[in-house]
């Protein structure tokens, strides 16, 4: 018997699998939970959907646990896929949740940063973001090999888990910096062990084609799943206003949806047709499968999309014209191909494009200071290393730490984590400047260069970092090795001494 039906289907050239996204909703015995079980049961019986995917506190609001619902769905005879976010739990809770999923028999996991927590019982909850998706994917890879760690009596190695873990990428970013940050992070996710990729939500065929080409050109042999969201006008209006992070609906698409509202069925058949056309385009283009979502979608509607979509596959190139909704002045990674409406396999020239963020003087100063103080082989490096060894743990060491912290608060708004990642993110501190503490690249929530959490007020740290590095032709550094999670053993200690004494992640590179 096959170990994982979804994985087998995704890897088979003869199957075009469909996953269907359901939202567990807030509550334990409410309509949302009953509906999920009803629809999952219908999907199990119908046989056209390979997996039910379950969102994890979407929109940053509380909901029934996706893990628990996954166990229930498994009993109905269909594979669940759990959306696994990093927003509400620290690394120990993440590990313990993975043990529970493994024990329950849930194998498919979609790892993502998660929406910033917005509301909860008696106010906004604390955002956790102890690990980012790259870390979680690495943890899952390690668990799949048999997690090894040091116990009191020596090394312990667990039995292997059999997770099939995937990640998300958004090709729908407006600026070069955001888009490149997405693609650089995609590379890190794949290096950390992502076994499939699902795209974010958007309606621009050229962008779907872009991510497909990017994956192919980089030699990644990994299933890519296209996201089809059945879009009603209300949700589209929210996406257009950027109220659902990461989902892109342009003014032109919103206007088209508005017209469809006057149809006799209030636009329902137009919505299904749009989804079916997307299905056909994805299959025709070469995606490995599709992920269908939408508020309160019935199983019959999913079946309709599949059957209409299948009928349209042979004519998919003629359908591209229905998905020409570019972001105004938006960045494309490849040159436009007017013959198909999609892309040529030629990346655009990026060197001379204008930077997406201002590069402040502090960046030049930080580079200079780093070269002077922290580069092994330089005179000051040897002096500081010697000094650190002598003063660590002494009164003088405490004064040194206080002075270091004071200067770093003034320059970088330092949080004194002691495991400094300034060098990894072009001297923009991910612990103080990124509300999700992303150490390995941007989350999917940025919009027009702005941070998901502070739209119009703060640029995403990776937009700033990309601009800084690009000024020196070094932007590709952002795709380098995984930056490990912050080691809380070092919290509130001198990051400089930790570096010189070989304790932090940068000195261990
Ligand atoms: S700074 Fe960037 S990566 Fe961090 S939360 Fe904001 S948009 Fe996401």
Short mmCIF file of C-alpha atoms and ligand atoms in Angstrom, two decimals:
data_model
loop_
_atom_site.label_atom_id
_atom_site.label_comp_id
_atom_site.label_asym_id
_atom_site.label_seq_id
_atom_site.Cartn_x
_atom_site.Cartn_y
_atom_site.Cartn_z
CA UNK A 1 0.00 0.00 0.00
CA UNK A 2 1.24 3.49 -0.82
CA UNK A 3 2.65 5.47 2.07
CA UNK A 4 1.35 8.84 0.95
CA UNK A 5 -1.32 9.18 -1.71
CA UNK A 6 -0.86 12.92 -2.18
CA UNK A 7 2.88 12.64 -2.68
CA UNK A 8 2.44 9.76 -5.11
CA UNK A 9 -0.16 11.72 -7.05
CA UNK A 10 2.02 14.82 -7.20
CA UNK A 11 4.97 12.82 -8.46
CA UNK A 12 2.94 10.89 -11.03
CA UNK A 13 2.84 12.30 -14.57
CA UNK A 14 -0.62 10.74 -15.04
CA UNK A 15 -2.41 12.42 -12.15
CA UNK A 16 -3.21 16.11 -11.66
CA UNK A 17 -4.05 16.23 -7.95
CA UNK A 18 -6.40 18.70 -6.35
CA UNK A 19 -6.20 19.84 -2.75
CA UNK A 20 -9.18 21.63 -1.22
CA UNK A 21 -8.69 24.22 1.51
CA UNK A 22 -11.16 24.26 4.40
CA UNK A 23 -11.20 26.63 7.36
CA UNK A 24 -11.78 24.96 10.76
CA UNK A 25 -13.38 28.14 12.20
CA UNK A 26 -13.65 29.33 15.79
CA UNK A 27 -15.39 26.94 18.18
CA UNK A 28 -15.61 23.20 18.85
CA UNK A 29 -19.12 22.13 17.89
CA UNK A 30 -20.24 24.99 15.66
CA UNK A 31 -21.45 24.93 12.05
CA UNK A 32 -17.90 25.51 10.71
CA UNK A 33 -16.57 22.28 12.25
CA UNK A 34 -19.65 20.25 11.26
CA UNK A 35 -19.41 21.56 7.68
CA UNK A 36 -15.76 20.65 7.40
CA UNK A 37 -16.44 17.05 8.34
CA UNK A 38 -19.44 16.92 6.01
CA UNK A 39 -17.51 18.34 3.04
CA UNK A 40 -14.42 16.23 3.73
CA UNK A 41 -16.67 13.15 3.82
CA UNK A 42 -18.19 14.12 0.46
CA UNK A 43 -14.70 14.64 -0.98
CA UNK A 44 -13.61 11.23 0.31
CA UNK A 45 -16.60 9.63 -1.38
CA UNK A 46 -16.32 11.67 -4.58
CA UNK A 47 -12.67 10.72 -5.12
CA UNK A 48 -11.71 13.83 -7.12
CA UNK A 49 -9.82 15.58 -4.34
CA UNK A 50 -6.53 14.11 -3.13
CA UNK A 51 -6.21 16.05 0.13
CA UNK A 52 -8.16 18.39 2.40
CA UNK A 53 -5.97 21.23 3.60
CA UNK A 54 -6.75 22.89 6.92
CA UNK A 55 -5.85 26.46 7.78
CA UNK A 56 -4.08 27.32 11.06
CA UNK A 57 -5.67 30.32 12.82
CA UNK A 58 -6.02 32.21 9.52
CA UNK A 59 -6.03 36.00 9.52
CA UNK A 60 -4.26 35.90 12.89
CA UNK A 61 -7.49 35.01 14.73
CA UNK A 62 -8.17 31.93 16.88
CA UNK A 63 -9.81 28.85 15.41
CA UNK A 64 -10.23 25.13 16.01
CA UNK A 65 -6.89 23.31 15.81
CA UNK A 66 -6.05 22.20 12.29
CA UNK A 67 -4.14 19.25 13.77
CA UNK A 68 -7.16 17.90 15.58
CA UNK A 69 -9.42 18.29 12.55
CA UNK A 70 -6.76 16.52 10.47
CA UNK A 71 -7.05 13.48 12.73
CA UNK A 72 -10.84 13.50 12.30
CA UNK A 73 -10.53 13.84 8.53
CA UNK A 74 -8.08 10.97 8.32
CA UNK A 75 -10.81 8.73 9.75
CA UNK A 76 -13.09 9.72 6.86
CA UNK A 77 -10.70 8.12 4.36
CA UNK A 78 -9.09 11.15 2.78
CA UNK A 79 -5.65 12.64 3.37
CA UNK A 80 -5.45 15.88 5.33
CA UNK A 81 -2.79 18.54 4.91
CA UNK A 82 -2.14 20.73 7.92
CA UNK A 83 -1.17 24.37 7.45
CA UNK A 84 1.65 24.73 9.94
CA UNK A 85 2.43 28.31 10.95
CA UNK A 86 5.11 29.78 13.21
CA UNK A 87 3.14 32.64 14.73
CA UNK A 88 1.64 31.12 17.87
CA UNK A 89 4.24 28.66 19.16
CA UNK A 90 7.88 28.41 20.13
CA UNK A 91 10.28 25.71 18.90
CA UNK A 92 9.43 23.23 21.67
CA UNK A 93 5.73 23.55 21.01
CA UNK A 94 6.44 23.15 17.28
CA UNK A 95 8.39 19.95 17.93
CA UNK A 96 5.71 18.58 20.24
CA UNK A 97 3.00 19.39 17.69
CA UNK A 98 4.97 17.53 15.02
CA UNK A 99 5.25 14.47 17.31
CA UNK A 100 1.48 14.55 17.78
CA UNK A 101 0.87 14.80 14.03
CA UNK A 102 3.29 11.97 13.36
CA UNK A 103 1.59 9.80 15.97
CA UNK A 104 -1.85 10.62 14.51
CA UNK A 105 -0.71 9.60 11.03
CA UNK A 106 -0.87 13.06 9.45
CA UNK A 107 1.91 13.33 6.90
CA UNK A 108 1.21 16.35 4.72
CA UNK A 109 2.34 19.62 6.23
CA UNK A 110 2.34 23.04 4.62
CA UNK A 111 4.83 25.23 6.47
CA UNK A 112 4.50 29.01 6.51
CA UNK A 113 5.22 32.06 8.68
CA UNK A 114 1.54 32.74 9.31
CA UNK A 115 -0.47 35.94 9.46
CA UNK A 116 0.55 38.31 12.24
CA UNK A 117 -1.73 37.67 15.27
CA UNK A 118 -4.57 40.17 15.15
CA UNK A 119 -7.21 39.33 17.73
CA UNK A 120 -7.90 36.87 20.55
CA UNK A 121 -9.42 36.38 23.97
CA UNK A 122 -9.23 39.71 25.84
CA UNK A 123 -7.02 41.44 23.27
CA UNK A 124 -4.28 40.93 20.75
CA UNK A 125 -2.19 37.81 21.44
CA UNK A 126 1.60 37.78 21.74
CA UNK A 127 3.28 37.03 18.41
CA UNK A 128 5.80 34.21 18.89
CA UNK A 129 7.73 33.58 15.63
CA UNK A 130 10.51 31.73 17.46
CA UNK A 131 11.30 29.74 14.29
CA UNK A 132 10.71 30.77 10.69
CA UNK A 133 9.49 28.41 7.92
CA UNK A 134 13.06 27.59 6.84
CA UNK A 135 13.85 26.43 10.38
CA UNK A 136 10.66 24.36 10.61
CA UNK A 137 11.37 22.70 7.26
CA UNK A 138 14.87 21.87 8.49
CA UNK A 139 13.47 20.44 11.73
CA UNK A 140 11.03 18.28 9.74
CA UNK A 141 13.87 17.08 7.49
CA UNK A 142 15.87 16.16 10.58
CA UNK A 143 12.85 14.34 12.05
CA UNK A 144 12.38 12.46 8.78
CA UNK A 145 15.96 11.25 9.08
CA UNK A 146 15.50 10.44 12.78
CA UNK A 147 15.98 13.44 15.05
CA UNK A 148 19.32 13.32 16.82
CA UNK A 149 19.99 15.29 20.00
CA UNK A 150 22.16 15.07 23.06
CA UNK A 151 20.61 13.42 26.12
CA UNK A 152 22.11 13.04 29.61
CA UNK A 153 23.78 9.73 28.72
CA UNK A 154 24.80 10.61 25.15
CA UNK A 155 23.21 10.96 21.72
CA UNK A 156 19.59 9.96 21.22
CA UNK A 157 18.22 9.17 17.77
CA UNK A 158 14.48 8.95 17.20
CA UNK A 159 12.66 6.74 14.77
CA UNK A 160 12.16 8.53 11.45
CA UNK A 161 8.94 10.38 10.80
CA UNK A 162 7.43 10.34 7.30
CA UNK A 163 6.31 13.89 6.81
CA UNK A 164 5.72 15.26 3.34
CA UNK A 165 6.37 18.93 4.01
CA UNK A 166 5.88 21.81 1.62
CA UNK A 167 6.20 25.56 1.58
CA UNK A 168 4.65 28.63 -0.02
CA UNK A 169 6.01 31.22 -2.45
CA UNK A 170 4.44 34.39 -3.77
CA UNK A 171 5.23 35.46 -7.33
CA UNK A 172 2.74 38.34 -6.92
CA UNK A 173 5.01 41.01 -5.50
CA UNK A 174 5.08 44.57 -6.79
CA UNK A 175 8.70 45.50 -6.24
CA UNK A 176 11.91 43.85 -7.39
CA UNK A 177 13.19 43.68 -3.82
CA UNK A 178 10.11 41.88 -2.48
CA UNK A 179 9.99 39.50 -5.42
CA UNK A 180 13.65 38.61 -5.23
CA UNK A 181 13.35 38.16 -1.46
CA UNK A 182 10.55 35.65 -2.15
CA UNK A 183 12.63 33.72 -4.66
CA UNK A 184 15.75 33.76 -2.49
CA UNK A 185 13.75 32.42 0.41
CA UNK A 186 12.21 29.79 -1.85
CA UNK A 187 15.72 28.51 -2.54
CA UNK A 188 16.41 28.33 1.19
CA UNK A 189 13.13 26.50 1.79
CA UNK A 190 14.00 23.91 -0.83
CA UNK A 191 17.51 23.53 0.58
CA UNK A 192 15.95 22.98 4.03
CA UNK A 193 13.86 20.14 2.66
CA UNK A 194 10.58 21.49 1.19
CA UNK A 195 9.16 18.67 -0.92
CA UNK A 196 6.45 20.64 -2.71
CA UNK A 197 5.58 24.29 -3.18
CA UNK A 198 2.19 26.03 -3.26
CA UNK A 199 1.86 29.50 -4.74
CA UNK A 200 0.20 32.41 -2.97
CA UNK A 201 -3.03 33.78 -4.29
CA UNK A 202 -3.20 35.99 -7.39
CA UNK A 203 -4.81 36.32 -10.82
CA UNK A 204 -1.94 37.13 -13.19
CA UNK A 205 -1.17 34.22 -15.55
CA UNK A 206 2.24 35.67 -16.38
CA UNK A 207 3.21 35.53 -12.72
CA UNK A 208 2.13 31.89 -12.38
CA UNK A 209 4.26 31.16 -15.43
CA UNK A 210 7.14 33.12 -13.89
CA UNK A 211 7.40 30.96 -10.77
CA UNK A 212 7.15 27.82 -12.88
CA UNK A 213 10.04 29.00 -15.07
CA UNK A 214 12.06 30.07 -12.03
CA UNK A 215 11.75 26.63 -10.45
CA UNK A 216 12.64 24.96 -13.75
CA UNK A 217 15.59 27.25 -14.55
CA UNK A 218 17.05 26.67 -11.11
CA UNK A 219 16.92 22.93 -11.65
CA UNK A 220 14.52 22.25 -8.78
CA UNK A 221 12.76 18.97 -9.38
CA UNK A 222 9.89 19.67 -7.02
CA UNK A 223 6.09 19.64 -7.50
CA UNK A 224 4.58 23.11 -7.84
CA UNK A 225 0.91 23.54 -6.94
CA UNK A 226 -1.07 26.52 -8.25
CA UNK A 227 -3.47 28.35 -5.97
CA UNK A 228 -7.04 28.87 -7.18
CA UNK A 229 -9.20 30.97 -4.93
CA UNK A 230 -12.88 31.22 -5.86
CA UNK A 231 -13.23 34.92 -5.55
CA UNK A 232 -16.45 36.60 -4.40
CA UNK A 233 -16.68 40.39 -4.58
CA UNK A 234 -16.58 40.91 -0.79
CA UNK A 235 -13.32 38.99 -0.32
CA UNK A 236 -11.90 40.65 -3.45
CA UNK A 237 -12.64 44.09 -1.98
CA UNK A 238 -10.73 43.16 1.18
CA UNK A 239 -7.80 41.78 -0.83
CA UNK A 240 -7.79 44.89 -3.00
CA UNK A 241 -7.48 46.99 0.18
CA UNK A 242 -4.68 44.66 1.37
CA UNK A 243 -6.73 43.48 4.33
CA UNK A 244 -5.91 39.81 3.66
CA UNK A 245 -2.09 39.77 3.67
CA UNK A 246 -0.37 38.36 0.61
CA UNK A 247 -3.48 38.12 -1.61
CA UNK A 248 -3.40 40.35 -4.67
CA UNK A 249 -6.55 41.69 -6.37
CA UNK A 250 -5.97 44.67 -8.67
CA UNK A 251 -8.48 47.50 -9.31
CA UNK A 252 -9.16 46.11 -12.81
CA UNK A 253 -10.04 42.65 -11.49
CA UNK A 254 -12.23 44.19 -8.81
CA UNK A 255 -14.09 46.19 -11.47
CA UNK A 256 -14.70 43.01 -13.51
CA UNK A 257 -16.03 41.21 -10.43
CA UNK A 258 -18.29 44.16 -9.71
CA UNK A 259 -19.87 43.82 -13.17
CA UNK A 260 -20.48 40.09 -12.61
CA UNK A 261 -22.57 40.89 -9.53
CA UNK A 262 -25.45 41.93 -11.79
CA UNK A 263 -25.60 38.45 -13.44
CA UNK A 264 -28.82 36.55 -12.67
CA UNK A 265 -26.91 34.16 -10.38
CA UNK A 266 -25.02 37.05 -8.75
CA UNK A 267 -21.81 36.01 -10.48
CA UNK A 268 -21.61 32.43 -9.23
CA UNK A 269 -21.13 30.78 -12.63
CA UNK A 270 -18.60 33.48 -13.56
CA UNK A 271 -16.64 32.67 -10.41
CA UNK A 272 -16.67 28.95 -11.16
CA UNK A 273 -15.68 29.59 -14.79
CA UNK A 274 -12.79 31.80 -13.66
CA UNK A 275 -11.58 29.02 -11.35
CA UNK A 276 -12.00 26.40 -14.10
CA UNK A 277 -9.98 28.54 -16.50
CA UNK A 278 -7.25 28.85 -13.90
CA UNK A 279 -7.30 25.09 -13.46
CA UNK A 280 -6.87 24.62 -17.22
CA UNK A 281 -4.04 27.17 -17.43
CA UNK A 282 -2.17 25.61 -14.51
CA UNK A 283 -2.47 22.12 -15.91
CA UNK A 284 -1.59 23.27 -19.41
CA UNK A 285 1.42 25.30 -18.25
CA UNK A 286 2.89 22.39 -16.33
CA UNK A 287 1.93 22.82 -12.68
CA UNK A 288 1.86 19.51 -10.79
CA UNK A 289 -1.56 20.13 -9.24
CA UNK A 290 -3.91 22.81 -7.92
CA UNK A 291 -5.01 24.00 -4.51
CA UNK A 292 -8.64 25.18 -4.47
CA UNK A 293 -9.94 27.53 -1.79
CA UNK A 294 -12.81 29.90 -1.17
CA UNK A 295 -15.22 30.86 1.56
CA UNK A 296 -17.97 28.26 2.15
CA UNK A 297 -17.36 26.47 -1.14
CA UNK A 298 -19.41 23.29 -1.56
CA UNK A 299 -17.98 20.01 -2.82
CA UNK A 300 -20.25 20.16 -5.93
CA UNK A 301 -18.57 23.44 -6.86
CA UNK A 302 -15.12 21.90 -6.55
CA UNK A 303 -16.22 19.04 -8.81
CA UNK A 304 -17.61 21.55 -11.32
CA UNK A 305 -14.29 23.39 -11.42
CA UNK A 306 -12.44 20.14 -12.05
CA UNK A 307 -14.76 18.93 -14.82
CA UNK A 308 -15.03 22.34 -16.55
CA UNK A 309 -11.29 22.84 -16.10
CA UNK A 310 -10.44 19.47 -17.64
CA UNK A 311 -12.59 20.28 -20.68
CA UNK A 312 -10.74 23.58 -21.12
CA UNK A 313 -7.18 22.21 -20.80
CA UNK A 314 -6.59 21.74 -24.57
CA UNK A 315 -7.38 25.43 -25.20
CA UNK A 316 -5.40 26.79 -22.21
CA UNK A 317 -3.18 29.20 -24.22
CA UNK A 318 -6.36 31.02 -25.37
CA UNK A 319 -7.38 31.52 -21.74
CA UNK A 320 -4.32 33.52 -20.72
CA UNK A 321 -6.09 36.70 -21.87
CA UNK A 322 -8.58 36.31 -19.01
CA UNK A 323 -5.77 36.64 -16.47
CA UNK A 324 -3.98 39.81 -17.44
CA UNK A 325 -4.15 41.72 -14.18
CA UNK A 326 -0.67 43.13 -13.66
CA UNK A 327 0.16 45.18 -10.59
CA UNK A 328 0.72 48.76 -11.79
CA UNK A 329 4.46 49.16 -12.57
CA UNK A 330 4.98 45.74 -10.96
CA UNK A 331 8.23 43.81 -11.34
CA UNK A 332 8.49 40.69 -13.51
CA UNK A 333 11.50 38.41 -13.24
CA UNK A 334 11.40 37.45 -16.94
CA UNK A 335 10.98 39.39 -20.15
CA UNK A 336 7.48 39.54 -21.56
CA UNK A 337 6.61 37.29 -24.48
CA UNK A 338 3.96 39.15 -26.50
CA UNK A 339 3.27 36.02 -28.59
CA UNK A 340 1.93 34.03 -25.62
CA UNK A 341 1.19 36.80 -23.13
CA UNK A 342 3.52 34.96 -20.76
CA UNK A 343 7.33 35.10 -20.35
CA UNK A 344 10.40 34.45 -22.44
CA UNK A 345 12.99 32.34 -20.68
CA UNK A 346 15.18 35.43 -20.32
CA UNK A 347 15.47 37.15 -16.93
CA UNK A 348 15.14 40.94 -17.07
CA UNK A 349 18.26 43.01 -16.43
CA UNK A 350 18.08 44.02 -12.79
CA UNK A 351 21.41 45.80 -12.27
CA UNK A 352 20.32 49.20 -13.55
CA UNK A 353 16.84 49.22 -12.12
CA UNK A 354 16.21 51.83 -9.48
CA UNK A 355 16.59 50.68 -5.85
CA UNK A 356 13.31 50.10 -4.02
CA UNK A 357 14.52 51.69 -0.79
CA UNK A 358 16.84 54.50 0.24
CA UNK A 359 20.25 53.34 1.40
CA UNK A 360 21.08 55.32 4.55
CA UNK A 361 24.58 56.46 5.60
CA UNK A 362 24.45 54.09 8.56
CA UNK A 363 24.85 51.17 6.15
CA UNK A 364 28.20 52.43 4.85
CA UNK A 365 29.32 53.08 8.42
CA UNK A 366 28.25 49.58 9.53
CA UNK A 367 30.20 47.93 6.70
CA UNK A 368 33.30 49.95 7.56
CA UNK A 369 33.01 49.20 11.28
CA UNK A 370 32.49 45.50 10.61
CA UNK A 371 35.61 45.26 8.43
CA UNK A 372 37.62 47.04 11.08
CA UNK A 373 36.46 45.04 14.08
CA UNK A 374 35.07 41.70 13.09
CA UNK A 375 37.09 40.33 10.21
CA UNK A 376 39.47 37.60 11.31
CA UNK A 377 43.01 38.46 10.31
CA UNK A 378 42.59 42.18 11.02
CA UNK A 379 44.59 43.61 13.95
CA UNK A 380 41.58 44.81 15.93
CA UNK A 381 39.97 41.38 15.64
CA UNK A 382 42.85 39.76 17.51
CA UNK A 383 42.83 42.53 20.14
CA UNK A 384 39.07 42.26 20.72
CA UNK A 385 39.17 38.49 20.85
CA UNK A 386 41.88 38.59 23.50
CA UNK A 387 40.05 41.27 25.47
CA UNK A 388 36.75 39.34 25.35
CA UNK A 389 38.43 36.25 26.79
CA UNK A 390 39.76 38.30 29.69
CA UNK A 391 36.71 40.39 30.61
CA UNK A 392 33.83 37.95 30.07
CA UNK A 393 31.96 37.49 33.35
CA UNK A 394 33.75 40.38 35.08
CA UNK A 395 32.53 43.85 36.07
CA UNK A 396 34.46 45.29 33.14
CA UNK A 397 32.71 42.80 30.90
CA UNK A 398 29.33 44.08 32.13
CA UNK A 399 30.33 47.67 31.37
CA UNK A 400 31.53 46.61 27.93
CA UNK A 401 28.18 44.89 27.29
CA UNK A 402 26.22 47.98 28.43
CA UNK A 403 28.21 50.27 26.13
CA UNK A 404 27.80 47.86 23.22
CA UNK A 405 24.07 47.62 23.83
CA UNK A 406 23.66 51.39 24.12
CA UNK A 407 25.40 52.01 20.79
CA UNK A 408 23.40 49.25 19.09
CA UNK A 409 20.11 50.55 20.47
CA UNK A 410 20.88 53.97 19.01
CA UNK A 411 21.96 52.58 15.64
CA UNK A 412 19.81 49.46 15.14
CA UNK A 413 17.13 49.51 17.84
CA UNK A 414 18.90 46.42 19.25
CA UNK A 415 16.88 44.03 21.45
CA UNK A 416 20.03 42.51 23.00
CA UNK A 417 19.28 39.00 21.77
CA UNK A 418 22.99 38.17 21.99
CA UNK A 419 22.89 36.08 18.78
CA UNK A 420 23.20 38.97 16.37
CA UNK A 421 21.84 38.62 12.82
CA UNK A 422 22.74 42.14 11.64
CA UNK A 423 25.39 40.78 9.28
CA UNK A 424 22.84 38.38 7.73
CA UNK A 425 20.27 41.07 6.89
CA UNK A 426 22.49 43.95 5.75
CA UNK A 427 22.48 45.56 9.21
CA UNK A 428 18.69 45.74 9.47
CA UNK A 429 17.89 43.94 12.70
CA UNK A 430 15.27 41.20 12.11
CA UNK A 431 14.60 40.94 15.84
CA UNK A 432 13.61 44.57 16.30
CA UNK A 433 12.60 45.72 12.81
CA UNK A 434 10.69 42.69 11.53
CA UNK A 435 7.53 42.02 13.57
CA UNK A 436 7.76 38.36 12.58
CA UNK A 437 11.51 38.10 13.38
CA UNK A 438 12.20 36.55 9.97
CA UNK A 439 15.90 35.70 9.82
CA UNK A 440 15.86 33.92 6.44
CA UNK A 441 13.90 36.16 4.14
CA UNK A 442 10.62 38.01 3.79
CA UNK A 443 7.28 36.55 4.79
CA UNK A 444 4.53 36.55 2.19
CA UNK A 445 2.63 39.47 3.68
CA UNK A 446 4.52 42.49 2.34
CA UNK A 447 2.56 44.80 0.04
CA UNK A 448 4.06 47.32 -2.40
CA UNK A 449 7.27 47.14 -0.37
CA UNK A 450 5.55 47.83 2.96
CA UNK A 451 5.62 45.51 5.95
CA UNK A 452 2.42 43.48 6.43
CA UNK A 453 2.11 44.79 9.98
CA UNK A 454 2.88 48.48 9.27
CA UNK A 455 1.54 49.17 5.75
CA UNK A 456 2.41 52.66 4.56
CA UNK A 457 4.59 53.22 7.62
CA UNK A 458 7.54 50.80 7.60
CA UNK A 459 9.20 49.14 4.65
CA UNK A 460 9.75 45.39 4.89
CA UNK A 461 13.22 44.76 6.32
CA UNK A 462 14.08 42.63 3.30
CA UNK A 463 13.21 45.47 0.92
CA UNK A 464 15.68 47.63 2.81
CA UNK A 465 18.29 44.86 3.01
CA UNK A 466 17.97 44.05 -0.69
CA UNK A 467 18.48 47.71 -1.66
CA UNK A 468 21.52 48.02 0.60
CA UNK A 469 23.13 44.88 -0.78
CA UNK A 470 22.20 45.61 -4.40
CA UNK A 471 24.00 48.94 -4.20
CA UNK A 472 27.18 46.85 -3.80
CA UNK A 473 26.12 44.06 -6.19
CA UNK A 474 25.78 41.67 -3.26
CA UNK A 475 22.01 41.09 -3.09
CA UNK A 476 22.32 37.37 -3.90
CA UNK A 477 23.81 36.95 -0.41
CA UNK A 478 20.22 36.81 0.82
CA UNK A 479 19.90 33.33 -0.69
CA UNK A 480 22.95 31.97 1.15
CA UNK A 481 22.91 29.41 3.94
CA UNK A 482 20.15 29.20 6.52
CA UNK A 483 20.48 31.68 9.38
CA UNK A 484 19.73 29.59 12.48
CA UNK A 485 17.07 30.63 14.97
CA UNK A 486 18.09 32.91 17.79
CA UNK A 487 19.75 30.99 20.62
CA UNK A 488 17.96 32.23 23.75
CA UNK A 489 20.87 31.04 25.89
CA UNK A 490 22.59 34.19 24.71
CA UNK A 491 19.71 36.57 25.38
CA UNK A 492 20.80 39.78 27.17
CA UNK A 493 24.48 39.00 26.74
CA UNK A 494 27.12 40.78 24.68
CA UNK A 495 26.80 39.71 21.05
CA UNK A 496 30.28 41.05 20.35
CA UNK A 497 31.86 38.91 23.06
CA UNK A 498 29.73 35.96 21.94
CA UNK A 499 31.13 36.42 18.45
CA UNK A 500 34.75 36.70 19.50
CA UNK A 501 34.42 33.74 21.86
CA UNK A 502 32.82 31.51 19.21
CA UNK A 503 29.40 31.28 20.89
CA UNK A 504 26.99 32.82 18.39
CA UNK A 505 25.85 31.56 15.00
CA UNK A 506 28.02 33.95 12.97
CA UNK A 507 31.23 32.77 14.61
CA UNK A 508 30.22 29.15 13.99
CA UNK A 509 29.76 29.66 10.22
S1 LIG B 1 9.26 43.16 7.90
FE1 LIG B 1 8.88 41.97 6.01
S2 LIG B 1 9.26 39.87 6.62
FE2 LIG B 1 8.95 41.02 8.51
S3 LIG B 1 6.73 40.87 8.94
FE3 LIG B 1 7.05 42.74 7.80
S4 LIG B 1 6.67 42.09 5.67
FE4 LIG B 1 7.03 40.23 6.82
#
